């Protein structure tokens, strides 16, 4: 069996009723099934998480659908067809071009942040970060933190303020997923540091069988996810003083050392960025 590779489009989590082009997805699909170009990821009574570029997660609410347009690291495009989606971007590089299409309008994610899209009431909201909504002219509409934009208006597109404290179930579920992903990162970084330093090739996705998900591991240092959870490089764990959980609150240590897969070199998407590759346990 070929080793799985974490490219844009990789399914990283499912719950409930989830399909790709009508084929049911379950827990065994996680980590090895990709949404290929032209295919549609759909949820009924369920939710799904899909990887985009390293450090960027797209999460679908229930009764939602998204089509993979382009899975390239330097030209990643996804179209929201139905329902709601939230994108958490932990690492956006200048070489990346991450475009979420809603109601025929593309939105480029320009910085680390949290971005929400609604296809049934076409709009984009920036909880954190910076985005550019593409328009017919070359300027586009820049949206910063706390701004939203309706995409189905016939007149001039203009961002409006919104209350970032008013969140829904998709946002809260995404925050829980972010915490879980942060725990997988910490466990993976620790394992690389203690057991498998030769398998570390820098920023990228690393398979963590204990968490049954791909973990994003940065190439150096330490940082926060847009939701406020700590993410570590193996070097930081070796020489720094890590903490676990939300903005410094200890949430427990590690429960065992998972194997981290050997990554393979990725072409494009920024210097020293790698895709995960390896055999599942």
XYZ file of N, CA and C in Angstrom, residues 20-210:
573
model
N -17.819 12.030 -0.212
C -17.066 12.633 -1.307
C -17.660 12.087 -2.591
N -18.264 12.947 -3.382
C -18.962 12.538 -4.605
C -19.935 11.389 -4.340
N -20.634 11.454 -3.220
C -21.647 10.462 -2.899
C -21.147 9.228 -2.192
N -19.841 9.062 -2.051
C -19.270 7.904 -1.365
C -19.062 8.235 0.113
N -19.602 7.402 0.973
C -19.547 7.668 2.409
C -18.119 7.635 2.933
N -17.822 8.564 3.833
C -16.522 8.650 4.482
C -16.683 8.363 5.971
N -15.790 7.538 6.505
C -15.794 7.243 7.928
C -14.424 7.460 8.526
N -14.237 6.960 9.732
C -12.967 7.185 10.428
C -11.785 6.587 9.674
N -12.000 5.476 8.948
C -10.903 4.857 8.204
C -10.481 5.689 6.996
N -11.319 6.637 6.595
C -10.983 7.507 5.462
C -10.057 8.641 5.867
N -10.052 8.956 7.165
C -9.271 10.088 7.660
C -7.780 9.814 7.493
N -7.083 10.794 6.940
C -5.638 10.694 6.816
C -5.147 10.026 5.565
N -6.043 9.431 4.761
C -5.587 8.765 3.551
C -6.482 9.011 2.343
N -7.578 9.739 2.523
C -8.494 10.028 1.426
C -8.437 11.506 1.077
N -8.259 11.795 -0.212
C -8.186 13.177 -0.684
C -9.443 13.553 -1.447
N -9.804 14.812 -1.345
C -10.814 15.387 -2.222
C -10.065 15.850 -3.467
N -10.229 15.109 -4.553
C -9.498 15.385 -5.784
C -10.120 16.575 -6.522
N -9.375 17.171 -7.476
C -9.931 18.288 -8.247
C -11.268 17.917 -8.892
N -12.255 18.761 -8.685
C -13.582 18.525 -9.226
C -14.501 17.751 -8.309
N -13.957 17.074 -7.309
C -14.788 16.318 -6.385
C -15.418 17.236 -5.336
N -16.536 16.761 -4.767
C -17.294 17.561 -3.806
C -17.348 16.841 -2.458
N -16.913 17.534 -1.429
C -17.019 17.065 -0.048
C -18.332 17.589 0.518
N -19.188 16.679 0.987
C -20.532 17.048 1.429
C -20.805 16.502 2.826
N -21.460 17.308 3.646
C -21.932 16.859 4.958
C -23.451 16.913 4.992
N -24.044 15.952 5.679
C -25.475 16.004 5.977
C -25.598 16.340 7.465
N -25.968 15.352 8.275
C -25.894 15.548 9.726
C -24.469 15.184 10.142
N -23.557 16.067 9.888
C -22.159 15.772 10.164
C -21.276 16.975 9.913
N -19.969 16.783 10.163
C -18.985 17.838 9.958
C -17.718 17.209 9.408
N -16.897 18.036 8.800
C -15.664 17.519 8.212
C -14.572 18.573 8.265
N -13.335 18.077 8.363
C -12.154 18.945 8.334
C -11.252 18.484 7.198
N -10.842 19.423 6.365
C -9.982 19.133 5.222
C -8.737 20.014 5.291
N -7.583 19.417 4.994
C -6.341 20.180 4.979
C -6.215 20.964 3.681
N -5.675 22.169 3.780
C -5.302 22.931 2.589
C -3.774 22.983 2.561
N -3.162 24.147 2.518
C -1.705 24.218 2.584
C -1.257 23.945 4.019
N 0.036 23.615 4.247
C 0.476 23.312 5.611
C 0.096 24.404 6.612
N -0.652 23.999 7.644
C -1.091 24.934 8.665
C -2.445 25.557 8.412
N -3.135 25.157 7.338
C -4.435 25.749 6.999
C -5.488 24.639 6.949
N -6.560 24.821 7.731
C -7.639 23.842 7.848
C -8.940 24.458 7.337
N -9.686 23.705 6.530
C -11.038 24.098 6.136
C -12.016 23.175 6.838
N -13.003 23.755 7.530
C -13.965 22.963 8.294
C -15.381 23.261 7.804
N -16.117 22.197 7.488
C -17.487 22.318 6.999
C -18.481 22.048 8.112
N -19.507 22.882 8.178
C -20.618 22.659 9.092
C -21.532 21.584 8.512
N -22.613 21.251 9.225
C -23.550 20.270 8.680
C -24.326 20.879 7.515
N -24.823 19.996 6.650
C -25.574 20.390 5.454
C -24.783 21.394 4.607
N -23.539 21.060 4.364
C -22.653 21.947 3.602
C -21.920 21.146 2.531
N -21.382 21.847 1.541
C -20.659 21.178 0.462
C -19.597 22.111 -0.100
N -18.427 21.539 -0.400
C -17.323 22.309 -0.980
C -16.664 21.494 -2.083
N -16.353 22.146 -3.185
C -15.674 21.504 -4.313
C -14.197 21.888 -4.319
N -13.330 20.894 -4.502
C -11.913 21.181 -4.678
C -11.687 21.607 -6.129
N -11.209 22.808 -6.305
C -10.945 23.335 -7.642
C -9.496 23.098 -8.029
N -8.573 23.469 -7.139
C -7.146 23.279 -7.397
C -6.435 22.960 -6.091
N -5.716 21.814 -6.020
C -5.007 21.451 -4.800
C -3.535 21.845 -4.796
N -3.122 22.695 -5.719
C -1.717 23.101 -5.783
C -1.328 23.899 -4.543
N -0.091 23.701 -4.071
C 0.388 24.470 -2.921
C 0.482 25.956 -3.222
N 0.742 26.303 -4.473
C 0.885 27.708 -4.845
C -0.380 28.273 -5.485
N -1.404 27.449 -5.644
C -2.684 27.897 -6.189
C -3.771 26.975 -5.640
N -4.148 27.219 -4.386
C -5.129 26.375 -3.702
C -6.487 27.051 -3.777
N -7.429 26.380 -4.456
C -8.757 26.971 -4.635
C -9.838 25.968 -4.251
N -10.769 26.438 -3.430
C -11.913 25.642 -2.990
C -13.165 26.478 -3.182
N -14.237 25.847 -3.669
C -15.500 26.558 -3.867
C -16.551 26.029 -2.894
N -17.105 26.928 -2.096
C -18.194 26.568 -1.185
C -19.502 26.601 -1.969
N -20.169 25.456 -2.056
C -21.390 25.332 -2.848
C -22.653 25.450 -2.016
N -22.558 25.046 -0.769
C -23.743 24.991 0.092
C -23.315 25.098 1.539
N -24.153 25.747 2.348
C -23.910 25.779 3.780
C -22.801 26.717 4.205
N -22.059 26.290 5.231
C -21.088 27.175 5.881
C -19.739 26.488 6.025
N -18.693 27.298 5.961
C -17.330 26.799 6.146
C -16.536 27.808 6.951
N -15.581 27.301 7.716
C -14.646 28.150 8.447
C -13.239 27.693 8.113
N -12.372 28.648 7.819
C -10.971 28.351 7.532
C -10.117 28.906 8.662
N -9.322 28.033 9.275
C -8.329 28.455 10.255
C -6.968 28.382 9.585
N -6.320 29.522 9.449
C -5.012 29.599 8.796
C -3.948 29.903 9.837
N -3.113 28.915 10.129
C -2.053 29.088 11.114
C -0.751 29.562 10.480
N -0.592 29.306 9.195
C 0.652 29.655 8.515
C 0.340 29.971 7.062
N 0.435 31.233 6.682
C 0.213 31.656 5.297
C 1.482 32.331 4.804
N 2.047 31.808 3.741
C 3.297 32.340 3.204
C 3.044 33.105 1.916
N 3.992 33.951 1.569
C 3.799 34.801 0.395
C 3.708 33.984 -0.882
N 4.293 32.778 -0.872
C 4.218 31.933 -2.065
C 2.875 31.223 -2.187
N 2.107 31.169 -1.107
C 0.787 30.536 -1.142
C -0.232 31.462 -1.786
N -1.196 30.861 -2.455
C -2.363 31.593 -2.947
C -3.580 30.749 -2.580
N -4.232 31.129 -1.490
C -5.362 30.364 -0.964
C -6.637 31.138 -1.272
N -7.480 30.569 -2.127
C -8.654 31.253 -2.648
C -9.900 30.433 -2.317
N -10.815 31.034 -1.567
C -12.100 30.398 -1.264
C -13.171 31.107 -2.085
N -13.859 30.349 -2.927
C -14.857 30.906 -3.841
C -16.250 30.690 -3.257
N -17.025 31.744 -3.206
C -18.383 31.703 -2.656
C -19.260 32.576 -3.536
N -20.331 31.987 -4.105
C -21.246 32.733 -4.969
C -20.496 33.314 -6.172
N -19.490 32.583 -6.650
C -18.722 33.019 -7.807
C -17.674 34.068 -7.520
N -17.538 34.452 -6.263
C -16.584 35.492 -5.871
C -15.446 34.849 -5.082
N -14.215 35.111 -5.501
C -13.059 34.558 -4.818
C -12.570 35.464 -3.697
N -12.102 34.851 -2.628
C -11.506 35.580 -1.505
C -10.135 34.998 -1.220
N -9.106 35.833 -1.304
C -7.746 35.401 -1.017
C -7.449 35.592 0.465
N -6.926 34.557 1.101
C -6.534 34.640 2.510
C -5.082 35.070 2.563
N -4.840 36.259 3.095
C -3.515 36.863 3.000
C -2.681 36.722 4.267
N -3.330 36.480 5.389
C -2.594 36.375 6.647
C -3.177 35.258 7.507
N -2.397 34.863 8.493
C -2.880 33.945 9.520
C -4.175 34.498 10.105
N -5.185 33.644 10.291
C -6.438 34.155 10.821
C -7.561 33.140 10.802
N -8.772 33.641 11.067
C -9.994 32.840 11.091
C -10.988 33.490 10.140
N -11.460 32.716 9.164
C -12.316 33.246 8.107
C -13.564 32.370 7.981
N -14.711 33.028 7.929
C -15.972 32.288 7.851
C -16.695 32.630 6.553
N -17.250 31.595 5.913
C -17.947 31.754 4.639
C -19.332 31.122 4.733
N -20.288 31.740 4.029
C -21.671 31.259 4.022
C -22.152 31.258 2.576
N -22.522 30.082 2.064
C -22.981 29.986 0.678
C -24.471 30.256 0.547
N -25.243 29.938 1.575
C -26.687 30.140 1.507
C -27.053 31.616 1.614
N -26.270 32.366 2.368
C -26.388 33.828 2.438
C -24.986 34.362 2.143
N -24.620 34.432 0.859
C -23.210 34.608 0.471
C -22.518 35.768 1.188
N -21.502 35.419 1.956
C -20.759 36.426 2.696
C -19.446 35.832 3.168
N -18.512 36.713 3.506
C -17.257 36.335 4.140
C -17.077 37.227 5.362
N -16.636 36.640 6.471
C -16.383 37.384 7.706
C -14.984 37.052 8.195
N -14.243 38.084 8.595
C -12.872 37.910 9.071
C -12.863 38.095 10.588
N -12.776 36.994 11.314
C -12.669 37.079 12.772
C -11.274 37.512 13.184
N -10.305 37.116 12.397
C -8.916 37.506 12.626
C -8.176 37.319 11.316
N -7.207 38.203 11.046
C -6.422 38.074 9.835
C -6.699 39.167 8.824
N -6.438 38.850 7.559
C -6.631 39.798 6.469
C -6.943 39.031 5.196
N -7.965 39.493 4.472
C -8.378 38.840 3.236
C -8.629 39.884 2.162
N -8.556 39.437 0.924
C -8.890 40.310 -0.202
C -9.981 39.635 -1.024
N -11.136 40.305 -1.131
C -12.226 39.814 -1.960
C -11.983 40.299 -3.382
N -11.898 39.365 -4.313
C -11.569 39.700 -5.694
C -12.781 40.294 -6.403
N -12.553 41.390 -7.092
C -13.606 42.073 -7.839
C -13.195 42.192 -9.298
N -14.071 42.788 -10.098
C -13.782 42.906 -11.526
C -12.585 43.802 -11.800
N -12.359 44.800 -10.934
C -11.161 45.613 -11.105
C -9.986 44.915 -10.415
N -8.812 45.478 -10.522
C -7.614 44.842 -9.989
C -7.413 45.132 -8.505
N -8.148 46.086 -7.963
C -7.936 46.482 -6.574
C -8.467 45.454 -5.588
N -9.669 44.971 -5.813
C -10.301 44.089 -4.850
C -10.748 44.861 -3.620
N -11.330 44.153 -2.664
C -11.790 44.753 -1.414
C -11.039 44.098 -0.266
N -10.273 44.899 0.465
C -9.506 44.386 1.598
C -10.407 44.306 2.834
N -10.337 43.175 3.521
C -11.091 42.982 4.756
C -10.125 42.642 5.879
N -10.191 43.407 6.967
C -9.377 43.136 8.136
C -10.199 42.524 9.251
N -9.588 42.370 10.399
C -10.233 41.759 11.559
C -11.503 42.514 11.939
N -12.591 41.763 12.122
C -13.851 42.363 12.533
C -14.681 42.921 11.400
N -14.333 42.588 10.147
C -15.097 43.079 8.997
C -15.723 41.905 8.251
N -16.916 42.136 7.717
C -17.597 41.141 6.897
C -18.104 41.808 5.628
N -18.394 40.980 4.629
C -18.813 41.515 3.340
C -19.840 40.583 2.718
N -21.011 41.144 2.351
C -22.015 40.380 1.613
C -21.563 40.265 0.164
N -21.668 39.062 -0.402
C -21.121 38.812 -1.736
C -22.173 38.811 -2.834
N -23.435 38.982 -2.489
C -24.497 38.919 -3.494
C -25.167 40.258 -3.718
N -24.509 41.341 -3.323
C -25.084 42.666 -3.546
C -24.781 43.126 -4.962
N -25.719 43.859 -5.527
C -25.519 44.330 -6.886
C -24.703 45.603 -6.962
N -24.580 46.306 -5.849
C -23.872 47.575 -5.851
C -22.413 47.436 -5.477
N -21.878 48.505 -4.906
C -20.472 48.532 -4.511
C -20.236 47.608 -3.318
N -19.175 46.804 -3.420
C -18.817 45.915 -2.323
C -18.059 46.700 -1.272
N -18.560 46.657 -0.047
C -17.931 47.402 1.033
C -18.055 46.623 2.331
N -16.935 46.472 3.022
C -16.931 45.736 4.271
C -17.651 46.478 5.381
N -18.283 45.709 6.264
C -18.987 46.266 7.409
C -18.470 45.613 8.690
N -18.535 46.363 9.785
C -18.124 45.801 11.064
C -19.151 44.772 11.542
N -18.659 43.777 12.292
C -19.555 42.830 12.937
C -19.005 42.504 14.321
N -19.852 41.939 15.148
C -19.483 41.616 16.521
C -18.779 40.263 16.549
N -17.487 40.269 16.787
C -16.714 39.023 16.784
C -17.026 38.139 17.985
N -17.693 38.688 18.981
C -18.063 37.891 20.151
C -19.319 37.057 19.914
N -20.045 37.369 18.850
C -21.236 36.599 18.503
C -20.812 35.428 17.615
N -20.643 34.267 18.228
C -20.160 33.100 17.485
C -21.229 32.013 17.492
N -21.124 31.108 16.524
C -22.103 30.034 16.399
C -21.445 28.682 16.644
N -22.197 27.611 16.397
C -21.704 26.262 16.684
C -20.525 25.887 15.796
N -20.486 26.371 14.549
C -19.350 26.077 13.674
C -18.076 26.677 14.235
N -18.150 27.899 14.705
C -16.976 28.551 15.294
C -16.522 27.797 16.544
N -17.453 27.446 17.404
C -17.085 26.777 18.651
C -16.527 25.379 18.386
N -17.105 24.661 17.432
C -16.560 23.350 17.062
C -15.166 23.497 16.469
N -14.967 24.521 15.645
C -13.646 24.760 15.059
C -12.616 25.073 16.136
N -13.032 25.782 17.165
C -12.114 26.074 18.266
C -11.716 24.792 18.990
N -12.676 23.889 19.191
C -12.357 22.596 19.800
C -11.408 21.799 18.916
N -11.646 21.816 17.617
C -10.760 21.117 16.685
C -9.368 21.742 16.719
N -9.287 23.041 16.848
C -7.995 23.717 16.910
C -7.219 23.283 18.144
N -7.919 23.144 19.270
C -7.254 22.678 20.485
C -6.749 21.249 20.304
N -7.561 20.413 19.691
C -7.166 19.025 19.450
C -5.966 18.973 18.507
N -5.993 19.795 17.457
C -4.870 19.839 16.520
C -3.602 20.330 17.209
N -3.754 21.258 18.156
C -2.592 21.744 18.901
C -2.000 20.640 19.774
N -2.851 19.818 20.362
C -2.359 18.700 21.161
C -1.610 17.697 20.288
N -2.136 17.446 19.086
C -1.449 16.542 18.162
C -0.100 17.116 17.755
N -0.040 18.438 17.557
C 1.236 19.080 17.229
C 2.252 18.882 18.343
N 1.841 19.144 19.584
C 2.775 19.049 20.701
C 3.304 17.629 20.861
N 2.404 16.642 20.726
C 2.832 15.253 20.838
C 3.779 14.877 19.707
N 3.487 15.346 18.496
C 4.340 15.033 17.351
C 5.697 15.699 17.467
N 5.706 16.971 17.869
C 6.979 17.682 18.015
C 7.845 17.025 19.084
N 7.210 16.579 20.155
C 7.950 15.912 21.228
C 8.556 14.600 20.734
N 7.782 13.837 19.958
C 8.277 12.567 19.452
C 9.446 12.767 18.496
N 9.339 13.776 17.636
C 10.444 14.077 16.724
C 11.697 14.401 17.517
N 11.531 15.230 18.540
C 12.676 15.658 19.342
C 13.327 14.481 20.057
N 12.521 13.593 20.655
C 13.061 12.541 21.507
C 13.445 11.276 20.753
N 12.698 10.956 19.682
C 12.864 9.641 19.085
C 13.236 9.634 17.609
N 12.746 10.612 16.855
C 12.910 10.536 15.405
C 13.456 11.823 14.795
N 14.547 12.388 15.315
C 15.036 13.651 14.758
C 15.414 13.550 13.290
N 15.798 12.365 12.833
C 16.159 12.202 11.430
C 14.985 12.265 10.487
N 13.759 12.205 11.019
C 12.566 12.255 10.191
C 12.021 13.669 10.043
N 12.709 14.625 10.586
C 12.184 15.991 10.580
C 12.807 16.781 9.443
N 11.958 17.284 8.553
C 12.421 18.038 7.401
C 11.806 19.435 7.349
N 11.413 19.962 8.484
C 10.903 21.322 8.506
C 9.390 21.403 8.516
N 8.885 22.613 8.270
C 7.455 22.898 8.321
C 6.655 21.943 7.441
N 5.583 21.408 7.990
C 4.725 20.540 7.191
C 3.763 19.736 8.032
N 3.079 18.799 7.361
C 2.146 17.892 8.018
C 2.868 16.607 8.394
N 2.616 16.113 9.620
C 3.198 14.861 10.096
C 2.075 13.991 10.673
N 2.007 12.745 10.209
C 0.923 11.869 10.657
C 1.127 11.459 12.108
N 0.039 11.584 12.890
C 0.069 11.204 14.293
C -1.007 10.147 14.532
N -0.624 8.864 14.626
C -1.635 7.811 14.757
C -2.362 7.819 16.092
N -1.743 8.385 17.132
C -2.410 8.446 18.428
C -3.611 9.389 18.378
